[in-house]
Amino acid sequence: MPLTRRDFAKRSAVAGAGVALTGSVGVLATAPGAIGQEVPETDATAPAAGARGRTPGYGPLIPDPAGILALPAGFSYRIITRTGVTTLETGESTPSNHDGTAAFQGPRGTTLLVNNHELKGPRARWPHPVPLADGLVYDPAAAGGCTVVEISRDGSHISERVGIAGTSTNCAGGRTPWGTWLTCEETEDKAGQNGMTKDHGYVFEVDPHDIRAARAPRPVKALGRYAHEAVVVDPKRGHLYLTEDADRPNGLLYRWTPPHGFQHGRGRLRTLADDAGVLAAPRCFDSGGRFVDDLSRATKTGTVYGVDWIEVPDRDARTTPVRKQFGDRDVTRARKLEGMWWADGGAYIVSSYARAESPVRHDGQVWFYDPRRRTLTLKVLLGVNPDPGRDGAFDGPDNITVSPYGGLIIAEDGEGVQHLFGATDDGRTYPIARNDLNIGTPDDPAYSEFTGPVFSPDGRTLFANIQEPGIMLAITGPWRRQR
């Protein structure tokens, strides 16, 4: 049964408080008259006594003499893979443009990492595409895919192989509760467009434990064809939530409901009929029952929106892109819907920024969708960063993970300096790493985004990538609880 606006108005009085992050001092959006409801701090939502008096994080970042990764004192990094330097088991270079990543417990104490490679368009465009491994190719014209990295228990041996090839623009994705990886194509190219021989814009399942399971790759068409970014699985209800990174018009969040009697498990998604289940987009409303056209309307953390779900008419977008199948007042949109992570009984969802194409500008939001209450709560809001080149200011959140030490770890894909940064439960931020690898010139420096932050199964190592040229890093140090 849909959540009625009357029910939502009653529930909104007890909504949880949000986390507030600022890109720089004084730029948090606090416009008066914001749609939605901000929850005042109470004894239940306030930080622990003395928490605000302690500085979160691990101290200032120390420049790297090697010019790759600045870290706090006591921390170190190791390069796991690097495009043009490390090689696959078959001898080819590690593919470039590292993106979404997941970590799995492998056999004999090993760690398995599935790593997307965001390579768009034909293979000839890229010096280091994902190799066309026998039996693992969807479209031989496409450059993207993902690789599986295996690290021995003591870290002395590293190997890498192809997980899937012949896909395009593999951006983020998501780990499943049954131990596989869902890799997402952030493109809408059809066969005959941009050099492709098959339609793209799908989700594919990759099993890091069994190379045979990925043979003859088949897209999960039931999840729709659009510019996919990330996906999470509700382990209790079986729903999948997916983000779309698109504009003109802005993209959508989606929910896929499995058909009655469907049981999730390894390889089960690829057995679905193309029209199995229901794919739907959100229609949000505030505590007064007013329709919300775009998530950028929320200008205060703690804003809570109720959510109804509207079925997608043509999920395969045969004639019209999915997001364009809805009118302006049918669904709620957002610019740059990016990373997701399932934790705390719901989905954390990133909107990276909003500019002139959106009603209100910002430099990043993180929302939390509660499937039980059917609500979206704004947890993180980054005001527009006035000086992206200044170290210490954060903007453009992208990939995200929930830390075993509390709070969030966020990969920055903004303007200027690029960071991995953390956020405590009460909203304070702190730097974890800075990309010191200048891929521009001394006079006009440029720094690639961070991607794919994820902790090892034992929580001791934070893996993350520098997308260009393509470097996977393992960060270790004196991790501790952040309060």
GROMACS .gro file of C-alpha atoms in nm:
model
  483
    1MET     CA    1   0.000   0.000   0.000
    2PRO     CA    2   0.144   0.345  -0.090
    3LEU     CA    3   0.231   0.575   0.197
    4THR     CA    4  -0.043   0.838   0.209
    5ARG     CA    5   0.041   1.203   0.248
    6ARG     CA    6  -0.167   1.214   0.567
    7ASP     CA    7   0.031   0.924   0.716
    8PHE     CA    8   0.356   1.088   0.616
    9ALA     CA    9   0.262   1.417   0.777
   10LYS     CA   10   0.198   1.231   1.103
   11ARG     CA   11   0.524   1.039   1.087
   12SER     CA   12   0.739   1.336   0.992
   13ALA     CA   13   0.732   1.469   1.345
   14VAL     CA   14   0.955   1.185   1.460
   15ALA     CA   15   1.199   1.175   1.167
   16GLY     CA   16   1.567   1.127   1.239
   17ALA     CA   17   1.818   1.408   1.235
   18GLY     CA   18   2.060   1.448   0.944
   19VAL     CA   19   2.430   1.487   0.907
   20ALA     CA   20   2.554   1.825   0.788
   21LEU     CA   21   2.873   1.859   0.589
   22THR     CA   22   3.001   2.186   0.452
   23GLY     CA   23   3.230   2.228   0.156
   24SER     CA   24   3.386   2.524   0.329
   25VAL     CA   25   3.297   2.734   0.630
   26GLY     CA   26   2.978   2.928   0.588
   27VAL     CA   27   2.855   2.784   0.258
   28LEU     CA   28   2.607   2.527   0.386
   29ALA     CA   29   2.276   2.601   0.213
   30THR     CA   30   2.023   2.720   0.473
   31ALA     CA   31   1.775   2.909   0.259
   32PRO     CA   32   1.462   3.008   0.451
   33GLY     CA   33   1.134   2.851   0.351
   34ALA     CA   34   1.293   2.527   0.235
   35ILE     CA   35   1.051   2.255   0.138
   36GLY     CA   36   1.045   1.970   0.388
   37GLN     CA   37   1.112   1.950   0.757
   38GLU     CA   38   1.432   1.993   0.955
   39VAL     CA   39   1.443   1.797   1.279
   40PRO     CA   40   1.571   1.980   1.586
   41GLU     CA   41   1.845   1.821   1.791
   42THR     CA   42   1.726   1.618   2.090
   43ASP     CA   43   1.903   1.413   2.355
   44ALA     CA   44   1.856   1.111   2.131
   45THR     CA   45   2.008   1.270   1.822
   46ALA     CA   46   2.278   1.485   1.978
   47PRO     CA   47   2.643   1.369   1.967
   48ALA     CA   48   2.787   1.202   2.273
   49ALA     CA   49   2.902   1.432   2.549
   50GLY     CA   50   3.231   1.594   2.456
   51ALA     CA   51   3.222   1.466   2.098
   52ARG     CA   52   3.218   1.814   1.949
   53GLY     CA   53   3.526   1.900   2.153
   54ARG     CA   54   3.734   1.631   1.989
   55THR     CA   55   3.880   1.673   1.643
   56PRO     CA   56   3.778   1.385   1.418
   57GLY     CA   57   4.009   1.207   1.181
   58TYR     CA   58   4.380   1.136   1.187
   59GLY     CA   59   4.547   1.475   1.154
   60PRO     CA   60   4.679   1.672   0.859
   61LEU     CA   61   4.779   1.512   0.531
   62ILE     CA   62   5.149   1.480   0.462
   63PRO     CA   63   5.259   1.535   0.100
   64ASP     CA   64   5.384   1.221  -0.073
   65PRO     CA   65   5.749   1.238  -0.193
   66ALA     CA   66   5.646   0.998  -0.472
   67GLY     CA   67   5.374   1.239  -0.580
   68ILE     CA   68   5.083   0.995  -0.561
   69LEU     CA   69   4.895   0.992  -0.231
   70ALA     CA   70   4.910   1.225   0.069
   71LEU     CA   71   4.811   1.054   0.395
   72PRO     CA   72   4.807   1.133   0.768
   73ALA     CA   73   5.110   1.043   0.981
   74GLY     CA   74   5.126   0.670   1.056
   75PHE     CA   75   4.941   0.569   0.738
   76SER     CA   76   5.091   0.413   0.429
   77TYR     CA   77   4.976   0.291   0.092
   78ARG     CA   78   5.065   0.019  -0.153
   79ILE     CA   79   4.995   0.016  -0.526
   80ILE     CA   80   4.795  -0.296  -0.613
   81THR     CA   81   4.743  -0.238  -0.985
   82ARG     CA   82   4.855   0.039  -1.219
   83THR     CA   83   4.767   0.078  -1.584
   84GLY     CA   84   5.069   0.041  -1.809
   85VAL     CA   85   5.277  -0.112  -1.529
   86THR     CA   86   5.102  -0.418  -1.383
   87THR     CA   87   4.969  -0.695  -1.604
   88LEU     CA   88   4.693  -0.954  -1.611
   89GLU     CA   89   4.757  -1.325  -1.584
   90THR     CA   90   4.740  -1.335  -1.964
   91GLY     CA   91   5.010  -1.070  -2.006
   92GLU     CA   92   4.808  -0.764  -2.111
   93SER     CA   93   4.826  -0.437  -1.918
   94THR     CA   94   4.586  -0.368  -1.637
   95PRO     CA   95   4.299  -0.179  -1.806
   96SER     CA   96   4.265   0.192  -1.736
   97ASN     CA   97   4.001   0.413  -1.576
   98HIS     CA   98   3.942   0.225  -1.251
   99ASP     CA   99   3.599   0.285  -1.098
  100GLY     CA  100   3.352   0.102  -0.871
  101THR     CA  101   3.505  -0.172  -0.657
  102ALA     CA  102   3.390  -0.441  -0.414
  103ALA     CA  103   3.588  -0.663  -0.178
  104PHE     CA  104   3.516  -1.030  -0.104
  105GLN     CA  105   3.668  -1.297   0.118
  106GLY     CA  106   3.845  -1.538  -0.114
  107PRO     CA  107   3.977  -1.892  -0.066
  108ARG     CA  108   4.270  -1.966   0.167
  109GLY     CA  109   4.254  -1.624   0.329
  110THR     CA  110   4.282  -1.427   0.006
  111THR     CA  111   4.097  -1.105  -0.074
  112LEU     CA  112   3.913  -1.074  -0.405
  113LEU     CA  113   3.850  -0.728  -0.551
  114VAL     CA  114   3.620  -0.671  -0.848
  115ASN     CA  115   3.722  -0.350  -1.024
  116ASN     CA  116   3.517  -0.169  -1.290
  117HIS     CA  117   3.688   0.007  -1.580
  118GLU     CA  118   3.490   0.306  -1.705
  119LEU     CA  119   3.580   0.296  -2.073
  120LYS     CA  120   3.317   0.437  -2.308
  121GLY     CA  121   3.282   0.364  -2.676
  122PRO     CA  122   3.495   0.165  -2.921
  123ARG     CA  123   3.810  -0.015  -2.821
  124ALA     CA  124   4.031   0.181  -3.061
  125ARG     CA  125   3.974   0.490  -2.849
  126TRP     CA  126   4.164   0.346  -2.552
  127PRO     CA  127   4.528   0.233  -2.524
  128HIS     CA  128   4.441  -0.014  -2.246
  129PRO     CA  129   4.089  -0.156  -2.287
  130VAL     CA  130   3.965  -0.462  -2.102
  131PRO     CA  131   4.101  -0.762  -2.299
  132LEU     CA  132   3.847  -0.974  -2.487
  133ALA     CA  133   3.886  -1.287  -2.276
  134ASP     CA  134   3.746  -1.600  -2.436
  135GLY     CA  135   3.384  -1.664  -2.337
  136LEU     CA  136   3.354  -1.347  -2.124
  137VAL     CA  137   3.267  -1.096  -2.399
  138TYR     CA  138   2.928  -0.928  -2.445
  139ASP     CA  139   3.004  -0.689  -2.733
  140PRO     CA  140   3.347  -0.723  -2.898
  141ALA     CA  141   3.334  -0.357  -3.005
  142ALA     CA  142   3.317  -0.220  -2.649
  143ALA     CA  143   3.622  -0.128  -2.442
  144GLY     CA  144   3.494  -0.160  -2.087
  145GLY     CA  145   3.435  -0.437  -1.835
  146CYS     CA  146   3.581  -0.533  -1.503
  147THR     CA  147   3.873  -0.728  -1.366
  148VAL     CA  148   3.910  -0.951  -1.061
  149VAL     CA  149   4.217  -0.892  -0.844
  150GLU     CA  150   4.329  -1.159  -0.598
  151ILE     CA  151   4.562  -1.070  -0.310
  152SER     CA  152   4.721  -1.342  -0.100
  153ARG     CA  153   4.677  -1.348   0.277
  154ASP     CA  154   5.016  -1.189   0.342
  155GLY     CA  155   4.995  -0.957   0.040
  156SER     CA  156   5.302  -1.109  -0.124
  157HIS     CA  157   5.120  -1.227  -0.435
  158ILE     CA  158   4.877  -1.035  -0.652
  159SER     CA  159   4.707  -1.164  -0.965
  160GLU     CA  160   4.447  -1.007  -1.196
  161ARG     CA  161   4.213  -1.154  -1.455
  162VAL     CA  162   3.917  -1.043  -1.664
  163GLY     CA  163   3.576  -1.072  -1.498
  164ILE     CA  164   3.369  -0.949  -1.793
  165ALA     CA  165   3.461  -0.774  -2.119
  166GLY     CA  166   3.284  -0.605  -2.408
  167THR     CA  167   3.070  -0.381  -2.189
  168SER     CA  168   3.075  -0.001  -2.193
  169THR     CA  169   3.133   0.273  -1.939
  170ASN     CA  170   3.135   0.045  -1.634
  171CYS     CA  171   3.101   0.310  -1.369
  172ALA     CA  172   2.989   0.199  -1.024
  173GLY     CA  173   2.779  -0.103  -0.937
  174GLY     CA  174   2.705  -0.290  -0.619
  175ARG     CA  175   2.788  -0.592  -0.407
  176THR     CA  176   2.511  -0.847  -0.356
  177PRO     CA  177   2.432  -1.029  -0.030
  178TRP     CA  178   2.503  -1.359  -0.208
  179GLY     CA  179   2.862  -1.264  -0.289
  180THR     CA  180   2.859  -1.136  -0.646
  181TRP     CA  181   2.914  -0.800  -0.813
  182LEU     CA  182   2.662  -0.610  -1.026
  183THR     CA  183   2.849  -0.396  -1.276
  184CYS     CA  184   2.659  -0.100  -1.423
  185GLU     CA  185   2.692   0.055  -1.770
  186GLU     CA  186   2.663   0.434  -1.759
  187THR     CA  187   2.556   0.477  -2.122
  188GLU     CA  188   2.251   0.464  -2.344
  189ASP     CA  189   2.430   0.365  -2.667
  190LYS     CA  190   2.235   0.131  -2.890
  191ALA     CA  191   2.370  -0.104  -3.153
  192GLY     CA  192   2.500   0.109  -3.439
  193GLN     CA  193   2.574   0.407  -3.215
  194ASN     CA  194   2.926   0.507  -3.114
  195GLY     CA  195   3.067   0.194  -3.280
  196MET     CA  196   2.866  -0.053  -3.072
  197THR     CA  197   2.730  -0.380  -3.216
  198LYS     CA  198   2.484  -0.446  -2.931
  199ASP     CA  199   2.258  -0.232  -2.713
  200HIS     CA  200   2.416  -0.101  -2.394
  201GLY     CA  201   2.299   0.062  -2.073
  202TYR     CA  202   2.245  -0.254  -1.869
  203VAL     CA  203   2.352  -0.428  -1.549
  204PHE     CA  204   2.557  -0.749  -1.560
  205GLU     CA  205   2.635  -0.993  -1.279
  206VAL     CA  206   2.997  -1.099  -1.217
  207ASP     CA  207   3.092  -1.382  -0.981
  208PRO     CA  208   3.445  -1.322  -0.846
  209HIS     CA  209   3.459  -1.676  -0.709
  210ASP     CA  210   3.371  -1.864  -1.030
  211ILE     CA  211   3.490  -1.751  -1.372
  212ARG     CA  212   3.260  -2.005  -1.536
  213ALA     CA  213   2.951  -1.825  -1.403
  214ALA     CA  214   3.028  -1.520  -1.618
  215ARG     CA  215   3.060  -1.707  -1.948
  216ALA     CA  216   2.833  -1.588  -2.229
  217PRO     CA  217   2.747  -1.262  -2.047
  218ARG     CA  218   2.378  -1.177  -2.043
  219PRO     CA  219   2.246  -0.836  -1.934
  220VAL     CA  220   1.982  -0.823  -1.663
  221LYS     CA  221   1.729  -0.641  -1.880
  222ALA     CA  222   1.464  -0.652  -1.608
  223LEU     CA  223   1.659  -0.374  -1.432
  224GLY     CA  224   1.615  -0.139  -1.729
  225ARG     CA  225   1.833   0.023  -1.993
  226TYR     CA  226   1.959   0.370  -1.902
  227ALA     CA  227   2.276   0.542  -1.778
  228HIS     CA  228   2.323   0.319  -1.473
  229GLU     CA  229   2.552   0.432  -1.194
  230ALA     CA  230   2.515   0.216  -0.883
  231VAL     CA  231   2.291  -0.051  -0.734
  232VAL     CA  232   2.217  -0.192  -0.388
  233VAL     CA  233   2.011  -0.489  -0.274
  234ASP     CA  234   1.761  -0.488   0.011
  235PRO     CA  235   1.844  -0.827   0.168
  236LYS     CA  236   1.514  -0.844   0.354
  237ARG     CA  237   1.263  -0.754   0.084
  238GLY     CA  238   1.459  -0.848  -0.227
  239HIS     CA  239   1.422  -0.506  -0.388
  240LEU     CA  240   1.706  -0.353  -0.589
  241TYR     CA  241   1.763   0.023  -0.589
  242LEU     CA  242   1.952   0.182  -0.878
  243THR     CA  243   2.080   0.531  -0.960
  244GLU     CA  244   2.090   0.703  -1.299
  245ASP     CA  245   2.362   0.957  -1.381
  246ALA     CA  246   2.197   1.169  -1.650
  247ASP     CA  247   2.059   1.511  -1.729
  248ARG     CA  248   1.831   1.690  -1.978
  249PRO     CA  249   1.615   1.602  -1.788
  250ASN     CA  250   1.783   1.504  -1.462
  251GLY     CA  251   1.811   1.136  -1.381
  252LEU     CA  252   1.610   0.917  -1.149
  253LEU     CA  253   1.637   0.676  -0.860
  254TYR     CA  254   1.475   0.340  -0.940
  255ARG     CA  255   1.336   0.050  -0.741
  256TRP     CA  256   1.303  -0.297  -0.890
  257THR     CA  257   1.056  -0.531  -0.722
  258PRO     CA  258   1.111  -0.901  -0.802
  259PRO     CA  259   0.827  -1.116  -0.934
  260HIS     CA  260   0.628  -1.317  -0.682
  261GLY     CA  261   0.816  -1.625  -0.566
  262PHE     CA  262   1.155  -1.519  -0.705
  263GLN     CA  263   1.450  -1.625  -0.489
  264HIS     CA  264   1.776  -1.433  -0.515
  265GLY     CA  265   2.107  -1.616  -0.541
  266ARG     CA  266   2.418  -1.652  -0.752
  267GLY     CA  267   2.331  -1.640  -1.120
  268ARG     CA  268   1.959  -1.608  -1.058
  269LEU     CA  269   1.924  -1.255  -1.198
  270ARG     CA  270   2.040  -1.360  -1.543
  271THR     CA  271   1.759  -1.617  -1.559
  272LEU     CA  272   1.490  -1.348  -1.535
  273ALA     CA  273   1.265  -1.261  -1.825
  274ASP     CA  274   1.337  -0.918  -1.973
  275ASP     CA  275   1.013  -0.779  -1.828
  276ALA     CA  276   1.024  -0.961  -1.494
  277GLY     CA  277   0.920  -0.773  -1.184
  278VAL     CA  278   0.837  -0.403  -1.168
  279LEU     CA  279   1.078  -0.115  -1.229
  280ALA     CA  280   0.957   0.210  -1.075
  281ALA     CA  281   1.073   0.569  -1.015
  282PRO     CA  282   1.005   0.785  -0.707
  283ARG     CA  283   0.745   1.054  -0.663
  284CYS     CA  284   0.830   1.247  -0.348
  285PHE     CA  285   0.620   1.477  -0.133
  286ASP     CA  286   0.693   1.688   0.170
  287SER     CA  287   0.527   1.689   0.512
  288GLY     CA  288   0.252   1.913   0.379
  289GLY     CA  289   0.170   1.673   0.097
  290ARG     CA  290   0.324   1.894  -0.172
  291PHE     CA  291   0.492   1.731  -0.469
  292VAL     CA  292   0.873   1.769  -0.484
  293ASP     CA  293   1.005   1.787  -0.840
  294ASP     CA  294   1.378   1.766  -0.765
  295LEU     CA  295   1.585   1.656  -0.464
  296SER     CA  296   1.790   1.976  -0.485
  297ARG     CA  297   1.486   2.151  -0.333
  298ALA     CA  298   1.602   2.024   0.008
  299THR     CA  299   1.826   2.291   0.157
  300LYS     CA  300   1.848   2.165   0.515
  301THR     CA  301   1.982   1.841   0.653
  302GLY     CA  302   1.713   1.642   0.824
  303THR     CA  303   1.462   1.717   0.546
  304VAL     CA  304   1.234   1.416   0.508
  305TYR     CA  305   1.029   1.330   0.200
  306GLY     CA  306   0.768   1.059   0.163
  307VAL     CA  307   0.803   0.837  -0.143
  308ASP     CA  308   0.555   0.674  -0.376
  309TRP     CA  309   0.678   0.454  -0.659
  310ILE     CA  310   0.557   0.502  -1.019
  311GLU     CA  311   0.600   0.216  -1.267
  312VAL     CA  312   0.827   0.272  -1.568
  313PRO     CA  313   0.627   0.232  -1.893
  314ASP     CA  314   0.910   0.097  -2.114
  315ARG     CA  315   1.213  -0.014  -1.915
  316ASP     CA  316   1.417  -0.109  -2.224
  317ALA     CA  317   1.379   0.244  -2.367
  318ARG     CA  318   1.304   0.116  -2.715
  319THR     CA  319   1.198   0.457  -2.847
  320THR     CA  320   1.232   0.701  -2.553
  321PRO     CA  321   1.492   0.713  -2.273
  322VAL     CA  322   1.339   0.595  -1.948
  323ARG     CA  323   1.372   0.927  -1.765
  324LYS     CA  324   1.196   1.107  -2.054
  325GLN     CA  325   0.893   0.879  -2.031
  326PHE     CA  326   0.768   1.083  -1.734
  327GLY     CA  327   0.627   1.434  -1.729
  328ASP     CA  328   0.757   1.715  -1.510
  329ARG     CA  329   0.508   1.643  -1.232
  330ASP     CA  330   0.515   1.264  -1.252
  331VAL     CA  331   0.840   1.186  -1.070
  332THR     CA  332   1.117   1.337  -0.855
  333ARG     CA  333   1.452   1.389  -1.025
  334ALA     CA  334   1.809   1.471  -0.918
  335ARG     CA  335   2.130   1.570  -1.094
  336LYS     CA  336   2.427   1.332  -1.090
  337LEU     CA  337   2.280   1.045  -0.891
  338GLU     CA  338   2.594   0.851  -0.812
  339GLY     CA  339   2.718   0.604  -0.551
  340MET     CA  340   2.505   0.395  -0.317
  341TRP     CA  341   2.567   0.173  -0.016
  342TRP     CA  342   2.331  -0.049   0.182
  343ALA     CA  343   2.365  -0.019   0.561
  344ASP     CA  344   2.158   0.056   0.869
  345GLY     CA  345   1.852  -0.105   0.711
  346GLY     CA  346   1.841   0.123   0.409
  347ALA     CA  347   2.022   0.278   0.114
  348TYR     CA  348   2.264   0.571   0.126
  349ILE     CA  349   2.231   0.757  -0.205
  350VAL     CA  350   2.457   1.030  -0.346
  351SER     CA  351   2.361   1.326  -0.561
  352SER     CA  352   2.699   1.465  -0.660
  353TYR     CA  353   2.605   1.826  -0.737
  354ALA     CA  354   2.337   2.052  -0.884
  355ARG     CA  355   2.388   2.351  -1.110
  356ALA     CA  356   2.175   2.561  -1.346
  357GLU     CA  357   1.985   2.254  -1.469
  358SER     CA  358   1.839   2.208  -1.119
  359PRO     CA  359   1.610   2.426  -0.907
  360VAL     CA  360   1.872   2.482  -0.633
  361ARG     CA  361   2.252   2.462  -0.658
  362HIS     CA  362   2.466   2.254  -0.424
  363ASP     CA  363   2.797   2.066  -0.427
  364GLY     CA  364   2.669   1.734  -0.300
  365GLN     CA  365   2.397   1.553  -0.109
  366VAL     CA  366   2.373   1.214   0.057
  367TRP     CA  367   2.024   1.079   0.117
  368PHE     CA  368   1.907   0.779   0.318
  369TYR     CA  369   1.612   0.578   0.193
  370ASP     CA  370   1.425   0.388   0.463
  371PRO     CA  371   1.221   0.112   0.293
  372ARG     CA  372   1.015   0.042   0.604
  373ARG     CA  373   0.896   0.401   0.640
  374ARG     CA  374   0.920   0.471   0.264
  375THR     CA  375   1.103   0.798   0.327
  376LEU     CA  376   1.410   0.981   0.199
  377THR     CA  377   1.607   1.179   0.459
  378LEU     CA  378   1.880   1.428   0.368
  379LYS     CA  379   2.186   1.325   0.570
  380VAL     CA  380   2.464   1.522   0.400
  381LEU     CA  381   2.460   1.860   0.227
  382LEU     CA  382   2.764   2.029   0.075
  383GLY     CA  383   2.719   2.394  -0.004
  384VAL     CA  384   2.867   2.528  -0.327
  385ASN     CA  385   3.245   2.532  -0.284
  386PRO     CA  386   3.371   2.883  -0.366
  387ASP     CA  387   3.735   2.777  -0.401
  388PRO     CA  388   3.776   2.419  -0.530
  389GLY     CA  389   4.150   2.463  -0.573
  390ARG     CA  390   4.201   2.519  -0.201
  391ASP     CA  391   4.300   2.209  -0.007
  392GLY     CA  392   4.065   2.122   0.276
  393ALA     CA  393   3.735   2.206   0.108
  394PHE     CA  394   3.527   1.911  -0.015
  395ASP     CA  395   3.282   1.899  -0.305
  396GLY     CA  396   3.136   1.652  -0.555
  397PRO     CA  397   3.082   1.332  -0.353
  398ASP     CA  398   3.066   1.025  -0.575
  399ASN     CA  399   3.134   0.667  -0.465
  400ILE     CA  400   3.056   0.603  -0.100
  401THR     CA  401   3.099   0.334   0.163
  402VAL     CA  402   3.003   0.295   0.526
  403SER     CA  403   3.310   0.261   0.747
  404PRO     CA  404   3.351  -0.018   1.004
  405TYR     CA  405   3.494   0.257   1.225
  406GLY     CA  406   3.177   0.465   1.210
  407GLY     CA  407   3.038   0.721   0.967
  408LEU     CA  408   3.094   0.742   0.593
  409ILE     CA  409   3.393   0.730   0.360
  410ILE     CA  410   3.336   0.942   0.049
  411ALA     CA  411   3.531   0.963  -0.278
  412GLU     CA  412   3.554   1.315  -0.415
  413ASP     CA  413   3.489   1.385  -0.784
  414GLY     CA  414   3.474   1.760  -0.774
  415GLU     CA  415   3.669   2.054  -0.907
  416GLY     CA  416   4.034   2.109  -0.828
  417VAL     CA  417   4.190   1.912  -0.542
  418GLN     CA  418   4.056   1.557  -0.497
  419HIS     CA  419   4.021   1.376  -0.163
  420LEU     CA  420   3.898   1.073   0.015
  421PHE     CA  421   3.723   1.214   0.319
  422GLY     CA  422   3.528   1.086   0.614
  423ALA     CA  423   3.217   1.209   0.786
  424THR     CA  424   3.130   1.133   1.146
  425ASP     CA  425   2.778   1.053   1.259
  426ASP     CA  426   2.735   1.407   1.394
  427GLY     CA  427   2.843   1.571   1.070
  428ARG     CA  428   3.208   1.667   1.108
  429THR     CA  429   3.440   1.590   0.820
  430TYR     CA  430   3.804   1.499   0.803
  431PRO     CA  431   4.053   1.417   0.526
  432ILE     CA  432   4.179   1.065   0.475
  433ALA     CA  433   4.382   1.105   0.154
  434ARG     CA  434   4.461   1.356  -0.119
  435ASN     CA  435   4.548   1.274  -0.478
  436ASP     CA  436   4.894   1.424  -0.536
  437LEU     CA  437   4.934   1.279  -0.887
  438ASN     CA  438   4.926   1.574  -1.126
  439ILE     CA  439   4.807   1.460  -1.469
  440GLY     CA  440   4.805   1.817  -1.599
  441THR     CA  441   5.101   2.056  -1.619
  442PRO     CA  442   5.293   2.254  -1.353
  443ASP     CA  443   5.117   2.571  -1.469
  444ASP     CA  444   4.775   2.409  -1.505
  445PRO     CA  445   4.758   2.114  -1.265
  446ALA     CA  446   4.481   1.854  -1.287
  447TYR     CA  447   4.394   1.574  -1.050
  448SER     CA  448   4.175   1.275  -1.127
  449GLU     CA  449   3.884   1.169  -0.910
  450PHE     CA  450   3.895   0.899  -0.644
  451THR     CA  451   3.670   0.598  -0.702
  452GLY     CA  452   3.564   0.271  -0.541
  453PRO     CA  453   3.644   0.310  -0.170
  454VAL     CA  454   3.584  -0.018   0.011
  455PHE     CA  455   3.729  -0.185   0.319
  456SER     CA  456   3.876  -0.532   0.316
  457PRO     CA  457   3.664  -0.805   0.476
  458ASP     CA  458   3.870  -0.780   0.797
  459GLY     CA  459   3.837  -0.399   0.807
  460ARG     CA  460   4.212  -0.337   0.821
  461THR     CA  461   4.268  -0.205   0.468
  462LEU     CA  462   4.087   0.067   0.276
  463PHE     CA  463   4.106   0.006  -0.098
  464ALA     CA  464   4.048   0.299  -0.333
  465ASN     CA  465   4.135   0.399  -0.688
  466ILE     CA  466   4.268   0.703  -0.870
  467GLN     CA  467   4.067   0.680  -1.191
  468GLU     CA  468   4.323   0.825  -1.432
  469PRO     CA  469   4.559   0.681  -1.533
  470GLY     CA  470   4.421   0.388  -1.334
  471ILE     CA  471   4.572   0.301  -0.996
  472MET     CA  472   4.431   0.073  -0.726
  473LEU     CA  473   4.566   0.152  -0.379
  474ALA     CA  474   4.562  -0.029  -0.046
  475ILE     CA  475   4.570   0.211   0.251
  476THR     CA  476   4.662   0.091   0.598
  477GLY     CA  477   4.727   0.263   0.927
  478PRO     CA  478   4.602   0.322   1.281
  479TRP     CA  479   4.230   0.314   1.204
  480ARG     CA  480   4.013   0.395   1.505
  481ARG     CA  481   3.653   0.462   1.587
  482GLN     CA  482   3.540   0.807   1.473
  483ARG     CA  483   3.289   0.965   1.706
   0.00000   0.00000   0.00000
